[in-house]
Amino acid sequence: MKSFGTSRRRLLQAATASLAAVAGSAVANAQTPDPAAGPGGLEEVHDCFGTYQAGIVTPQQPYGVLVAFNCVAENRAGLERLFRLLTTEITTLTKGGPVPEVDAKFPPPDSGMLGKTMYPDGLTITVSVGASLFNDRYGLANVKPAKLIPMERFPNDSPDASICHGDILLQFCANRQETALHALRAIIKNTPDLLAARWKLEGHLAPKDKRAVGEETPRNHLGFKDGTANPPHGDASLMTQLVWTKGGQNGEPQWTEGGSYQVVRIIRNFVERWDRTALNEQERIIGRHKYSGAPLGKTGEMDEPDFVATPDKSAIAADAHIRLANPRDAKAMATRILRRGYNYSTGLSKSGQMDMGLLFVCYQSDLDQGFRAIQQRLNGEALEEYIKPVGGGYFFALPGVANSDSFLGEALLQA
């Protein structure tokens, strides 16, 4: 497997360089931007090297899949081999290139889902670790991120153990479904003795071309815009404050520098009940106008909710979602999180109801000051009648990989 991985990487790196040269020449000759290389294009590439992992503050792609794994590496050396292999696979898959050819008497090196060329297609693969990885198996107990714990059960939760937690979480995001699933299959193929899949859920957003008709903010399955008040991911200073963990501070091990606490919540929406609820009641529960996305009493989606000017709380209810999630006071501003969720739909429940909802994902520098603080405010909100969190977990997204001489989790294993 080792020699195959090395050969595959070299072939793809050479082929990718060739494709890049050809693409660059075509753009120069045409003197117009190549749509394939722009946002949403097949040639869109996100660099997998840097201080932070891609897929966190990266502009969100329309498709995502989260897969949690149990780590079955026998020892610490096996865990290092896993992290090195993941780094190699991520480097190869996110760059793209032609599929290597081998003797037909052997299994093909690639699933063939994408044909003979693996286009990068905006792919990012983000690797996170769960609290269970820090038990006695690999000698990591004393370097666990300070706030990383198994996800607790909140009052409205009904967790299904089969879709909760995990040692390793991989987040695949891409412009197209087949690109993310192709990457997942490649990693599973090459880690049979290291990873055992625990649970998987696919999610989607509206295609990017909806922006042309004024739908900049994605809508959830309740029909409301979701993410209006999200902190701007392009504000590096704000992301340093809200998203990236500071190693050596607040009890955090030094190796956590550049990582981030990741929360995943699988939240089922009772859409049949919601669809039979009056529009004014839906808007009262959320605190926004359904179609414009504006806070109640306002006209623009980005208008600030006027909590202070309505001390009687007549415009926006005391238990409205936006009021509880972010009261817009100084304390709440310190608990902001970067949301990166997707809608999901998996068919029908055993009772014949639609099984669909929100694959909620968020990142923050401090789990206690971020999601857990917000969830405490949301406990008992009016929206609970229509939603039920059923799975997910707390994870820690590893710091980035500086260059090709390093690998994911290196600082953790050296701590």
PDB file of C-alpha atoms in Angstrom, residues 197-324:
ATOM      1  CA  ALA A 197     -16.824   3.880   9.448  1.00  0.00           C
ATOM      2  CA  ARG A 198     -19.222   4.706  12.281  1.00  0.00           C
ATOM      3  CA  TRP A 199     -21.830   7.008  10.695  1.00  0.00           C
ATOM      4  CA  LYS A 200     -22.242   9.135   7.584  1.00  0.00           C
ATOM      5  CA  LEU A 201     -24.596  11.902   6.501  1.00  0.00           C
ATOM      6  CA  GLU A 202     -24.722  13.885   3.271  1.00  0.00           C
ATOM      7  CA  GLY A 203     -25.921  17.471   3.035  1.00  0.00           C
ATOM      8  CA  HIS A 204     -26.603  20.068   0.377  1.00  0.00           C
ATOM      9  CA  LEU A 205     -27.256  23.754  -0.172  1.00  0.00           C
ATOM     10  CA  ALA A 206     -28.939  25.576  -3.030  1.00  0.00           C
ATOM     11  CA  PRO A 207     -26.685  25.791  -6.102  1.00  0.00           C
ATOM     12  CA  LYS A 208     -24.565  28.914  -6.391  1.00  0.00           C
ATOM     13  CA  ASP A 209     -26.487  30.152  -9.424  1.00  0.00           C
ATOM     14  CA  LYS A 210     -29.376  31.076  -7.104  1.00  0.00           C
ATOM     15  CA  ARG A 211     -27.321  34.151  -6.202  1.00  0.00           C
ATOM     16  CA  ALA A 212     -28.317  35.586  -9.554  1.00  0.00           C
ATOM     17  CA  VAL A 213     -31.921  35.804  -8.383  1.00  0.00           C
ATOM     18  CA  GLY A 214     -31.170  37.379  -5.010  1.00  0.00           C
ATOM     19  CA  GLU A 215     -30.843  34.207  -2.917  1.00  0.00           C
ATOM     20  CA  GLU A 216     -27.390  34.885  -1.456  1.00  0.00           C
ATOM     21  CA  THR A 217     -28.165  33.241   1.874  1.00  0.00           C
ATOM     22  CA  PRO A 218     -29.119  29.535   1.767  1.00  0.00           C
ATOM     23  CA  ARG A 219     -32.509  28.467   3.071  1.00  0.00           C
ATOM     24  CA  ASN A 220     -33.104  25.584   5.452  1.00  0.00           C
ATOM     25  CA  HIS A 221     -35.893  23.010   5.219  1.00  0.00           C
ATOM     26  CA  LEU A 222     -38.141  25.281   7.280  1.00  0.00           C
ATOM     27  CA  GLY A 223     -38.017  27.758   4.400  1.00  0.00           C
ATOM     28  CA  PHE A 224     -36.089  30.456   6.293  1.00  0.00           C
ATOM     29  CA  LYS A 225     -32.732  31.932   5.354  1.00  0.00           C
ATOM     30  CA  ASP A 226     -30.048  30.277   7.470  1.00  0.00           C
ATOM     31  CA  GLY A 227     -26.776  32.063   8.182  1.00  0.00           C
ATOM     32  CA  THR A 228     -27.759  35.711   7.790  1.00  0.00           C
ATOM     33  CA  ALA A 229     -25.849  36.823  10.908  1.00  0.00           C
ATOM     34  CA  ASN A 230     -22.865  34.510  10.371  1.00  0.00           C
ATOM     35  CA  PRO A 231     -19.536  36.275  11.043  1.00  0.00           C
ATOM     36  CA  PRO A 232     -17.756  37.039   7.745  1.00  0.00           C
ATOM     37  CA  HIS A 233     -15.288  34.219   7.100  1.00  0.00           C
ATOM     38  CA  GLY A 234     -13.053  36.561   5.119  1.00  0.00           C
ATOM     39  CA  ASP A 235     -12.318  38.747   8.164  1.00  0.00           C
ATOM     40  CA  ALA A 236      -9.023  37.201   9.299  1.00  0.00           C
ATOM     41  CA  SER A 237      -8.843  39.233  12.502  1.00  0.00           C
ATOM     42  CA  LEU A 238     -12.366  38.218  13.521  1.00  0.00           C
ATOM     43  CA  MET A 239     -11.677  34.574  12.675  1.00  0.00           C
ATOM     44  CA  THR A 240      -8.591  34.694  14.900  1.00  0.00           C
ATOM     45  CA  GLN A 241     -10.807  35.927  17.698  1.00  0.00           C
ATOM     46  CA  LEU A 242     -13.780  33.609  17.210  1.00  0.00           C
ATOM     47  CA  VAL A 243     -12.616  30.472  15.391  1.00  0.00           C
ATOM     48  CA  TRP A 244      -8.959  29.581  15.907  1.00  0.00           C
ATOM     49  CA  THR A 245      -7.804  28.060  19.195  1.00  0.00           C
ATOM     50  CA  LYS A 246      -4.853  29.670  20.957  1.00  0.00           C
ATOM     51  CA  GLY A 247      -2.331  27.037  22.013  1.00  0.00           C
ATOM     52  CA  GLY A 248      -0.847  27.615  25.451  1.00  0.00           C
ATOM     53  CA  GLN A 249      -3.767  29.803  26.574  1.00  0.00           C
ATOM     54  CA  ASN A 250      -6.776  28.956  28.761  1.00  0.00           C
ATOM     55  CA  GLY A 251      -5.310  25.561  29.588  1.00  0.00           C
ATOM     56  CA  GLU A 252      -4.980  24.501  25.943  1.00  0.00           C
ATOM     57  CA  PRO A 253      -1.987  22.320  24.963  1.00  0.00           C
ATOM     58  CA  GLN A 254       0.461  24.171  22.741  1.00  0.00           C
ATOM     59  CA  TRP A 255      -0.185  21.806  19.815  1.00  0.00           C
ATOM     60  CA  THR A 256      -3.789  23.069  19.461  1.00  0.00           C
ATOM     61  CA  GLU A 257      -2.601  26.388  17.999  1.00  0.00           C
ATOM     62  CA  GLY A 258      -4.411  26.882  14.700  1.00  0.00           C
ATOM     63  CA  GLY A 259      -7.066  24.268  15.375  1.00  0.00           C
ATOM     64  CA  SER A 260     -10.749  24.820  16.086  1.00  0.00           C
ATOM     65  CA  TYR A 261     -13.540  23.205  18.078  1.00  0.00           C
ATOM     66  CA  GLN A 262     -16.097  21.684  15.714  1.00  0.00           C
ATOM     67  CA  VAL A 263     -19.690  20.964  16.703  1.00  0.00           C
ATOM     68  CA  VAL A 264     -21.905  18.673  14.638  1.00  0.00           C
ATOM     69  CA  ARG A 265     -25.625  18.406  15.372  1.00  0.00           C
ATOM     70  CA  ILE A 266     -27.996  16.270  13.295  1.00  0.00           C
ATOM     71  CA  ILE A 267     -31.279  18.134  13.805  1.00  0.00           C
ATOM     72  CA  ARG A 268     -34.390  16.539  12.400  1.00  0.00           C
ATOM     73  CA  ASN A 269     -37.117  18.957  11.253  1.00  0.00           C
ATOM     74  CA  PHE A 270     -40.752  17.922  11.664  1.00  0.00           C
ATOM     75  CA  VAL A 271     -41.610  19.478   8.332  1.00  0.00           C
ATOM     76  CA  GLU A 272     -45.172  18.110   8.107  1.00  0.00           C
ATOM     77  CA  ARG A 273     -46.102  19.861  11.364  1.00  0.00           C
ATOM     78  CA  TRP A 274     -44.224  23.017  10.379  1.00  0.00           C
ATOM     79  CA  ASP A 275     -45.926  23.234   6.983  1.00  0.00           C
ATOM     80  CA  ARG A 276     -49.341  23.211   8.692  1.00  0.00           C
ATOM     81  CA  THR A 277     -48.378  26.112  10.992  1.00  0.00           C
ATOM     82  CA  ALA A 278     -49.598  29.641  10.204  1.00  0.00           C
ATOM     83  CA  LEU A 279     -47.039  31.925   8.562  1.00  0.00           C
ATOM     84  CA  ASN A 280     -47.255  34.581  11.273  1.00  0.00           C
ATOM     85  CA  GLU A 281     -46.560  31.921  13.919  1.00  0.00           C
ATOM     86  CA  GLN A 282     -43.572  30.606  11.959  1.00  0.00           C
ATOM     87  CA  GLU A 283     -42.174  34.125  11.752  1.00  0.00           C
ATOM     88  CA  ARG A 284     -42.833  34.762  15.451  1.00  0.00           C
ATOM     89  CA  ILE A 285     -40.910  31.585  16.374  1.00  0.00           C
ATOM     90  CA  ILE A 286     -37.902  32.488  14.235  1.00  0.00           C
ATOM     91  CA  GLY A 287     -38.035  36.263  14.681  1.00  0.00           C
ATOM     92  CA  ARG A 288     -37.653  37.030  10.970  1.00  0.00           C
ATOM     93  CA  HIS A 289     -39.851  37.532   7.940  1.00  0.00           C
ATOM     94  CA  LYS A 290     -39.805  34.287   6.012  1.00  0.00           C
ATOM     95  CA  TYR A 291     -39.205  35.479   2.465  1.00  0.00           C
ATOM     96  CA  SER A 292     -37.073  38.594   2.892  1.00  0.00           C
ATOM     97  CA  GLY A 293     -35.123  37.268   5.862  1.00  0.00           C
ATOM     98  CA  ALA A 294     -35.452  40.650   7.583  1.00  0.00           C
ATOM     99  CA  PRO A 295     -35.897  40.774  11.365  1.00  0.00           C
ATOM    100  CA  LEU A 296     -39.510  41.388  12.336  1.00  0.00           C
ATOM    101  CA  GLY A 297     -40.245  45.077  12.066  1.00  0.00           C
ATOM    102  CA  LYS A 298     -37.445  45.626   9.530  1.00  0.00           C
ATOM    103  CA  THR A 299     -37.245  45.445   5.737  1.00  0.00           C
ATOM    104  CA  GLY A 300     -33.707  44.267   4.911  1.00  0.00           C
ATOM    105  CA  GLU A 301     -32.193  40.861   5.587  1.00  0.00           C
ATOM    106  CA  MET A 302     -29.027  42.386   7.018  1.00  0.00           C
ATOM    107  CA  ASP A 303     -30.864  44.897   9.238  1.00  0.00           C
ATOM    108  CA  GLU A 304     -30.047  44.531  12.922  1.00  0.00           C
ATOM    109  CA  PRO A 305     -32.937  43.254  15.084  1.00  0.00           C
ATOM    110  CA  ASP A 306     -34.237  46.108  17.219  1.00  0.00           C
ATOM    111  CA  PHE A 307     -34.234  44.404  20.619  1.00  0.00           C
ATOM    112  CA  VAL A 308     -33.402  47.519  22.631  1.00  0.00           C
ATOM    113  CA  ALA A 309     -36.146  49.635  21.081  1.00  0.00           C
ATOM    114  CA  THR A 310     -38.790  47.058  21.984  1.00  0.00           C
ATOM    115  CA  PRO A 311     -38.449  46.526  25.722  1.00  0.00           C
ATOM    116  CA  ASP A 312     -41.965  45.107  25.809  1.00  0.00           C
ATOM    117  CA  LYS A 313     -40.713  42.508  23.306  1.00  0.00           C
ATOM    118  CA  SER A 314     -43.820  42.962  21.204  1.00  0.00           C
ATOM    119  CA  ALA A 315     -41.968  42.922  17.849  1.00  0.00           C
ATOM    120  CA  ILE A 316     -39.648  39.987  18.463  1.00  0.00           C
ATOM    121  CA  ALA A 317     -40.843  37.441  21.028  1.00  0.00           C
ATOM    122  CA  ALA A 318     -38.819  36.668  24.130  1.00  0.00           C
ATOM    123  CA  ASP A 319     -38.415  33.048  23.002  1.00  0.00           C
ATOM    124  CA  ALA A 320     -37.787  33.817  19.309  1.00  0.00           C
ATOM    125  CA  HIS A 321     -34.833  31.924  17.911  1.00  0.00           C
ATOM    126  CA  ILE A 322     -32.776  34.920  16.793  1.00  0.00           C
ATOM    127  CA  ARG A 323     -33.279  36.692  20.122  1.00  0.00           C
ATOM    128  CA  LEU A 324     -32.058  33.726  22.162  1.00  0.00           C
TER     129      LEU A 324
END
